[in-house]
PDB file of C-alpha atoms in Angstrom:
ATOM      1  CA  UNK A   1      41.984 -81.986   2.016  1.00  0.00           C
ATOM      2  CA  UNK A   2      41.974 -80.066  -1.220  1.00  0.00           C
ATOM      3  CA  UNK A   3      38.286 -80.472  -1.242  1.00  0.00           C
ATOM      4  CA  UNK A   4      37.933 -78.987   2.268  1.00  0.00           C
ATOM      5  CA  UNK A   5      40.240 -76.097   1.388  1.00  0.00           C
ATOM      6  CA  UNK A   6      38.274 -75.334  -1.741  1.00  0.00           C
ATOM      7  CA  UNK A   7      35.036 -75.515   0.242  1.00  0.00           C
ATOM      8  CA  UNK A   8      36.416 -73.243   2.993  1.00  0.00           C
ATOM      9  CA  UNK A   9      37.762 -70.812   0.376  1.00  0.00           C
ATOM     10  CA  UNK A  10      34.410 -70.752  -1.403  1.00  0.00           C
ATOM     11  CA  UNK A  11      32.511 -70.193   1.892  1.00  0.00           C
ATOM     12  CA  UNK A  12      34.893 -67.379   2.862  1.00  0.00           C
ATOM     13  CA  UNK A  13      34.406 -65.665  -0.501  1.00  0.00           C
ATOM     14  CA  UNK A  14      30.636 -66.109  -0.302  1.00  0.00           C
ATOM     15  CA  UNK A  15      30.510 -64.620   3.202  1.00  0.00           C
ATOM     16  CA  UNK A  16      32.723 -61.711   2.269  1.00  0.00           C
ATOM     17  CA  UNK A  17      30.685 -61.006  -0.860  1.00  0.00           C
ATOM     18  CA  UNK A  18      27.373 -60.909   1.084  1.00  0.00           C
ATOM     19  CA  UNK A  19      28.911 -58.688   3.731  1.00  0.00           C
ATOM     20  CA  UNK A  20      30.353 -56.422   1.065  1.00  0.00           C
ATOM     21  CA  UNK A  21      26.982 -56.093  -0.707  1.00  0.00           C
ATOM     22  CA  UNK A  22      25.181 -55.568   2.601  1.00  0.00           C
ATOM     23  CA  UNK A  23      27.612 -52.818   3.544  1.00  0.00           C
ATOM     24  CA  UNK A  24      27.328 -51.258   0.122  1.00  0.00           C
ATOM     25  CA  UNK A  25      23.526 -51.397   0.301  1.00  0.00           C
ATOM     26  CA  UNK A  26      23.530 -49.796   3.775  1.00  0.00           C
ATOM     27  CA  UNK A  27      25.865 -47.053   2.539  1.00  0.00           C
ATOM     28  CA  UNK A  28      23.576 -46.295  -0.405  1.00  0.00           C
ATOM     29  CA  UNK A  29      20.558 -46.117   1.911  1.00  0.00           C
ATOM     30  CA  UNK A  30      22.418 -43.749   4.240  1.00  0.00           C
ATOM     31  CA  UNK A  31      23.364 -41.556   1.297  1.00  0.00           C
ATOM     32  CA  UNK A  32      19.776 -41.525   0.017  1.00  0.00           C
ATOM     33  CA  UNK A  33      18.520 -40.657   3.506  1.00  0.00           C
ATOM     34  CA  UNK A  34      21.094 -37.867   3.814  1.00  0.00           C
ATOM     35  CA  UNK A  35      20.150 -36.511   0.379  1.00  0.00           C
ATOM     36  CA  UNK A  36      16.450 -36.672   1.227  1.00  0.00           C
ATOM     37  CA  UNK A  37      17.035 -34.926   4.558  1.00  0.00           C
ATOM     38  CA  UNK A  38      19.090 -32.209   2.890  1.00  0.00           C
ATOM     39  CA  UNK A  39      16.437 -31.776   0.205  1.00  0.00           C
ATOM     40  CA  UNK A  40      13.659 -31.550   2.808  1.00  0.00           C
ATOM     41  CA  UNK A  41      15.634 -29.011   4.824  1.00  0.00           C
ATOM     42  CA  UNK A  42      16.255 -26.968   1.687  1.00  0.00           C
ATOM     43  CA  UNK A  43      12.566 -27.061   0.753  1.00  0.00           C
ATOM     44  CA  UNK A  44      11.581 -25.995   4.260  1.00  0.00           C
ATOM     45  CA  UNK A  45      14.078 -23.129   4.205  1.00  0.00           C
ATOM     46  CA  UNK A  46      12.912 -21.982   0.778  1.00  0.00           C
ATOM     47  CA  UNK A  47       9.271 -22.135   1.876  1.00  0.00           C
ATOM     48  CA  UNK A  48      10.038 -20.065   4.973  1.00  0.00           C
ATOM     49  CA  UNK A  49      11.896 -17.472   2.902  1.00  0.00           C
ATOM     50  CA  UNK A  50       9.050 -17.349   0.372  1.00  0.00           C
ATOM     51  CA  UNK A  51       6.540 -16.821   3.153  1.00  0.00           C
ATOM     52  CA  UNK A  52       8.619 -14.008   4.665  1.00  0.00           C
ATOM     53  CA  UNK A  53       8.978 -12.378   1.259  1.00  0.00           C
ATOM     54  CA  UNK A  54       5.232 -12.633   0.617  1.00  0.00           C
ATOM     55  CA  UNK A  55       4.501 -11.111   4.024  1.00  0.00           C
ATOM     56  CA  UNK A  56       6.909  -8.269   3.320  1.00  0.00           C
ATOM     57  CA  UNK A  57       5.373  -7.777  -0.122  1.00  0.00           C
ATOM     58  CA  UNK A  58       1.874  -7.618   1.403  1.00  0.00           C
ATOM     59  CA  UNK A  59       3.051  -5.045   3.946  1.00  0.00           C
ATOM     60  CA  UNK A  60       4.542  -2.950   1.168  1.00  0.00           C
ATOM     61  CA  UNK A  61       1.326  -3.171  -0.863  1.00  0.00           C
ATOM     62  CA  UNK A  62      -0.723  -2.028   2.134  1.00  0.00           C
ATOM     63  CA  UNK A  63       1.674   0.830   2.751  1.00  0.00           C
ATOM     64  CA  UNK A  64       1.491   1.814  -0.927  1.00  0.00           C
ATOM     65  CA  UNK A  65      -2.323   1.805  -0.809  1.00  0.00           C
ATOM     66  CA  UNK A  66      -2.218   3.952   2.320  1.00  0.00           C
ATOM     67  CA  UNK A  67       0.144   6.425   0.667  1.00  0.00           C
ATOM     68  CA  UNK A  68      -2.000   6.513  -2.483  1.00  0.00           C
ATOM     69  CA  UNK A  69      -5.078   7.210  -0.382  1.00  0.00           C
ATOM     70  CA  UNK A  70      -3.310  10.027   1.469  1.00  0.00           C
ATOM     71  CA  UNK A  71      -2.092  11.490  -1.812  1.00  0.00           C
ATOM     72  CA  UNK A  72      -5.610  11.385  -3.238  1.00  0.00           C
ATOM     73  CA  UNK A  73      -7.026  13.062  -0.122  1.00  0.00           C
ATOM     74  CA  UNK A  74      -4.342  15.717  -0.379  1.00  0.00           C
ATOM     75  CA  UNK A  75      -5.160  16.398  -4.032  1.00  0.00           C
ATOM     76  CA  UNK A  76      -8.901  16.504  -3.296  1.00  0.00           C
ATOM     77  CA  UNK A  77      -8.312  18.904  -0.428  1.00  0.00           C
ATOM     78  CA  UNK A  78      -6.232  21.200  -2.642  1.00  0.00           C
ATOM     79  CA  UNK A  79      -8.905  21.079  -5.338  1.00  0.00           C
ATOM     80  CA  UNK A  80     -11.654  21.920  -2.821  1.00  0.00           C
ATOM     81  CA  UNK A  81      -9.606  24.846  -1.559  1.00  0.00           C
ATOM     82  CA  UNK A  82      -9.127  26.153  -5.102  1.00  0.00           C
ATOM     83  CA  UNK A  83     -12.860  25.818  -5.837  1.00  0.00           C
ATOM     84  CA  UNK A  84     -13.719  27.701  -2.652  1.00  0.00           C
ATOM     85  CA  UNK A  85     -11.281  30.470  -3.585  1.00  0.00           C
ATOM     86  CA  UNK A  86     -12.909  30.755  -7.021  1.00  0.00           C
ATOM     87  CA  UNK A  87     -16.376  30.992  -5.467  1.00  0.00           C
ATOM     88  CA  UNK A  88     -15.211  33.703  -3.076  1.00  0.00           C
ATOM     89  CA  UNK A  89     -13.627  35.681  -5.903  1.00  0.00           C
ATOM     90  CA  UNK A  90     -16.785  35.378  -8.024  1.00  0.00           C
ATOM     91  CA  UNK A  91     -19.062  36.522  -5.205  1.00  0.00           C
ATOM     92  CA  UNK A  92     -16.776  39.443  -4.370  1.00  0.00           C
ATOM     93  CA  UNK A  93     -16.728  40.461  -8.022  1.00  0.00           C
ATOM     94  CA  UNK A  94     -20.548  40.261  -8.173  1.00  0.00           C
ATOM     95  CA  UNK A  95     -20.779  42.373  -5.015  1.00  0.00           C
ATOM     96  CA  UNK A  96     -18.434  44.957  -6.487  1.00  0.00           C
ATOM     97  CA  UNK A  97     -20.544  45.114  -9.654  1.00  0.00           C
ATOM     98  CA  UNK A  98     -23.714  45.619  -7.602  1.00  0.00           C
ATOM     99  CA  UNK A  99     -22.079  48.388  -5.554  1.00  0.00           C
ATOM    100  CA  UNK A 100     -20.880  50.093  -8.695  1.00  0.00           C
ATOM    101  CA  UNK A 101     -24.358  49.783 -10.181  1.00  0.00           C
ATOM    102  CA  UNK A 102     -25.914  51.297  -7.049  1.00  0.00           C
ATOM    103  CA  UNK A 103     -23.432  54.168  -6.993  1.00  0.00           C
ATOM    104  CA  UNK A 104     -23.577  54.971 -10.693  1.00  0.00           C
ATOM    105  CA  UNK A 105     -27.269  54.664 -11.419  1.00  0.00           C
ATOM    106  CA  UNK A 106     -30.201  56.330  -9.853  1.00  0.00           C
ATOM    107  CA  UNK A 107     -32.818  53.779  -8.918  1.00  0.00           C
ATOM    108  CA  UNK A 108     -35.840  53.867  -6.709  1.00  0.00           C
ATOM    109  CA  UNK A 109     -35.503  53.329  -2.996  1.00  0.00           C
ATOM    110  CA  UNK A 110     -37.193  49.955  -3.243  1.00  0.00           C
ATOM    111  CA  UNK A 111     -34.800  48.696  -5.921  1.00  0.00           C
ATOM    112  CA  UNK A 112     -31.912  50.149  -3.948  1.00  0.00           C
ATOM    113  CA  UNK A 113     -32.968  48.269  -0.829  1.00  0.00           C
ATOM    114  CA  UNK A 114     -33.341  45.037  -2.798  1.00  0.00           C
ATOM    115  CA  UNK A 115     -29.859  45.402  -4.182  1.00  0.00           C
ATOM    116  CA  UNK A 116     -28.454  46.196  -0.736  1.00  0.00           C
ATOM    117  CA  UNK A 117     -30.167  43.105   0.670  1.00  0.00           C
ATOM    118  CA  UNK A 118     -28.689  41.079  -2.130  1.00  0.00           C
ATOM    119  CA  UNK A 119     -25.242  42.527  -1.359  1.00  0.00           C
ATOM    120  CA  UNK A 120     -25.629  41.632   2.331  1.00  0.00           C
ATOM    121  CA  UNK A 121     -26.682  38.092   1.424  1.00  0.00           C
ATOM    122  CA  UNK A 122     -23.668  37.721  -0.816  1.00  0.00           C
ATOM    123  CA  UNK A 123     -21.391  39.112   1.885  1.00  0.00           C
ATOM    124  CA  UNK A 124     -22.807  36.560   4.290  1.00  0.00           C
ATOM    125  CA  UNK A 125     -22.182  33.827   1.732  1.00  0.00           C
ATOM    126  CA  UNK A 126     -18.623  35.125   1.284  1.00  0.00           C
ATOM    127  CA  UNK A 127     -18.047  34.931   5.028  1.00  0.00           C
ATOM    128  CA  UNK A 128     -19.371  31.370   5.078  1.00  0.00           C
ATOM    129  CA  UNK A 129     -17.044  30.452   2.242  1.00  0.00           C
ATOM    130  CA  UNK A 130     -14.091  32.078   3.997  1.00  0.00           C
ATOM    131  CA  UNK A 131     -14.854  29.995   7.085  1.00  0.00           C
ATOM    132  CA  UNK A 132     -15.046  26.915   4.885  1.00  0.00           C
ATOM    133  CA  UNK A 133     -11.728  27.930   3.322  1.00  0.00           C
ATOM    134  CA  UNK A 134     -10.092  28.156   6.753  1.00  0.00           C
ATOM    135  CA  UNK A 135     -11.384  24.680   7.620  1.00  0.00           C
ATOM    136  CA  UNK A 136     -10.111  23.317   4.327  1.00  0.00           C
ATOM    137  CA  UNK A 137      -6.703  24.903   4.920  1.00  0.00           C
ATOM    138  CA  UNK A 138      -6.511  23.248   8.347  1.00  0.00           C
ATOM    139  CA  UNK A 139      -7.422  19.916   6.809  1.00  0.00           C
ATOM    140  CA  UNK A 140      -4.796  20.418   4.109  1.00  0.00           C
ATOM    141  CA  UNK A 141      -2.160  21.240   6.732  1.00  0.00           C
ATOM    142  CA  UNK A 142      -3.071  18.092   8.678  1.00  0.00           C
ATOM    143  CA  UNK A 143      -2.787  15.992   5.538  1.00  0.00           C
ATOM    144  CA  UNK A 144       0.577  17.541   4.704  1.00  0.00           C
ATOM    145  CA  UNK A 145       1.777  16.869   8.238  1.00  0.00           C
ATOM    146  CA  UNK A 146       0.712  13.219   8.068  1.00  0.00           C
ATOM    147  CA  UNK A 147       2.537  12.662   4.780  1.00  0.00           C
TER     148      UNK A 147
END
């Protein structure tokens, strides 16, 4: 009977040990699966956030390029307007010099007519430049309004 008891005791211990190891193994696998799932979810979340940040960064870069382009157009428009003003001033000064020359010196009728024609041509050029100046001012105002 001692022999049977020892055998039964040994079988009971063996069964409990296998069950214990099987349960422990299953628990470890569940933990590994849970860790892997959490890690995958974290990676997915991080990837989504990175993608959103990259998209936002690209939008900001495009907006910055657009603003830089507008700023450059604005500066170019101001520069064109200044150049036109300088041309107008120069032509008006040349016209004034020619008028003074005509009034102060006595020249032949032919030379006088040539100088008057030249004055009229310059006045026409001045008017063209003033029209160009008005167009440039309108463009500048539009650019300022868009900024």
